[in-house]
Amino acid sequence: MTGDVTRPAPDFWWGAATAAYQVEGAVDEDGRGPSIWDTFTAEPGRITDGSTGAVACDSYHRWREDLDLLNGLGANAYRFSIAWPRVQPFGSGAVNAAGLAYYDRLVDGLLERGIAPFPTLFHWDLPQALQDAGGWLSRDTAERFAEYAGVVGDALGDRVACWGTLNEPFVHMALSYAFGTHAPGEVLLLDAFAAGHHQLLGHGLATQALRAASSAAVMLVNNLTPVRAASAEPDDVAAARVYDAFHNRMFLDTVLLGTYPEELADAEVVREGDLATIAQPLDLLGVNYYNPTQVKAPGPDNPLPFEIVPLEGYPRTGFDWPVVPQGLTELLVGLRDSYADALPPLVVTENGCAYPDEPAPDGTVDDPDRIAYLDAHIRAVGAAREAGVDVRGYLVWSLLDNFEWAEGYTQRFGITRVDFATGERTPKASYGWYRNRISRDWAPDLP
Ligand code: IFM
């Protein structure tokens, strides 16, 4: 497919996002080493539908089709991730030229289509060998991450538009190390903090390595959420503040201000000099937004200092997540108000929704709920821009239906349907809607 659409103005990035383990498949090909997700998905009971990312969307082989889909959208940016175990099968040392060559082809294919590459270096698929040595609980993983960043920076840095170091370090700390629902399945509750701190350290060291290797822009990609106290009771308000410290400020204050939020300031794992390393100047901040979070004081049996309660009174996605577009405006404006001059320009690096859309008998896929969701959220970005927030891009999650981690293939986030039995891609109605939306850029009648 080739697009016949007007390219958007180059000062705003319009596009879509994916991640390696969720789309690539080919887990045993061309020298890729095992990742923690290969190990985790092989354990019975870990994934809702018992599936794995072994094939996923088969993007490792069908990448040209995926790039043509982006081209057909009129996208000018693609956020994908690089699988560390393809580049360094055992997480350090020897580089696997065949694995690196895949990303070389992908980057060149994007540039041939006029699409800017936005690669993320770590989207959760840690080499298993590093997990065997402690994973992100080990400080050494941060050093290994910088080594890997240098390798990839040397290989691709002449053509990349913007590097993302980590994807959603909070989510990785929480689901992978605190609650164990994601690989590697550790249940450490608050002791997961070390995995968060070492990711932050890895981000700082990797940023230094990328700067040394390439002049491309660098960003960190966070999952951020406006936090709402369940009531005005002081205990609920205090619990909401603590949750905000873990989810948002731990990954913002450190990176942007060089400090830990006061709620988290005494951790032993933080060594002298770490915060200076973490607070590297950034060119952009990636914001992944899905919904606000409501929090109340913990009950007597809860070992945590907060308790999450469902946010009622909003429509819900197929994944049962509340649809709150105004939360995105609130978040973006709040970042500007909280961090002022310390805040780099923002890019919405993920936003989207899962619905159980099915093809009609004629094969078309009508997904009006997703169109409504995207329309409302893009308008919410427009409202933040109107309020003076410097937002430079919007990338839909996701270009393709894909492997949704512990939910396997049961949650479809794509603007393109993927038949997981055949790999066939079918653009949904939302794909056509988004193509038209992109072609209008920020026309004067918007938001
Ligand atoms: O699929 C994930 C992605 O990997 C990270 N951000 C949230 C998405 C939806 O859950």
CSV table of N, CA and C in Angstrom, one decimal, residues 5 35 63 69 76 81 88 96 116 119 143 179 203 274 325 341 439:
chain,number,residue,atom,x,y,z
A,5,VAL,N,-1.5,10.8,0.7
A,5,VAL,CA,-2.1,11.8,1.6
A,5,VAL,C,-1.0,12.9,1.7
A,35,SER,N,14.8,-14.1,26.0
A,35,SER,CA,14.4,-13.0,26.9
A,35,SER,C,13.6,-13.5,28.0
A,63,TRP,N,7.8,-6.9,8.0
A,63,TRP,CA,8.1,-5.5,8.4
A,63,TRP,C,7.8,-4.5,7.2
A,69,LEU,N,1.9,0.2,5.8
A,69,LEU,CA,0.7,0.6,6.5
A,69,LEU,C,1.0,2.0,7.1
A,76,ASN,N,4.5,10.4,10.0
A,76,ASN,CA,5.9,10.9,9.8
A,76,ASN,C,6.8,10.4,10.9
A,81,SER,N,10.4,-0.8,19.1
A,81,SER,CA,11.5,-1.0,20.1
A,81,SER,C,12.5,-2.0,19.5
A,88,GLN,N,22.4,-8.3,21.6
A,88,GLN,CA,23.3,-8.9,22.5
A,88,GLN,C,22.6,-10.1,23.1
A,96,ASN,N,25.4,-9.5,18.0
A,96,ASN,CA,24.9,-10.4,17.0
A,96,ASN,C,24.6,-9.5,15.7
A,116,ALA,N,10.1,9.1,10.3
A,116,ALA,CA,11.2,9.3,11.2
A,116,ALA,C,11.3,8.1,12.2
A,119,PRO,N,13.2,4.7,17.8
A,119,PRO,CA,13.4,3.4,18.5
A,119,PRO,C,13.5,3.6,20.0
A,143,GLU,N,24.7,-0.8,34.0
A,143,GLU,CA,25.9,-0.7,33.2
A,143,GLU,C,25.8,-1.4,31.9
A,179,PHE,N,4.4,-6.9,41.7
A,179,PHE,CA,3.2,-7.8,41.8
A,179,PHE,C,3.4,-9.1,41.0
A,203,HIS,N,18.9,4.5,32.5
A,203,HIS,CA,18.5,5.5,31.6
A,203,HIS,C,19.5,6.6,31.5
A,274,ASP,N,24.3,9.1,41.9
A,274,ASP,CA,23.4,8.5,41.0
A,274,ASP,C,22.4,9.5,40.4
A,325,PRO,N,-10.7,11.3,28.4
A,325,PRO,CA,-9.8,12.1,27.6
A,325,PRO,C,-9.4,13.3,28.3
A,341,ASP,N,10.3,25.2,33.5
A,341,ASP,CA,11.5,25.2,32.5
A,341,ASP,C,12.3,23.9,32.5
A,439,SER,N,-3.9,14.0,8.0
A,439,SER,CA,-3.8,14.8,6.8
A,439,SER,C,-4.3,16.3,7.1
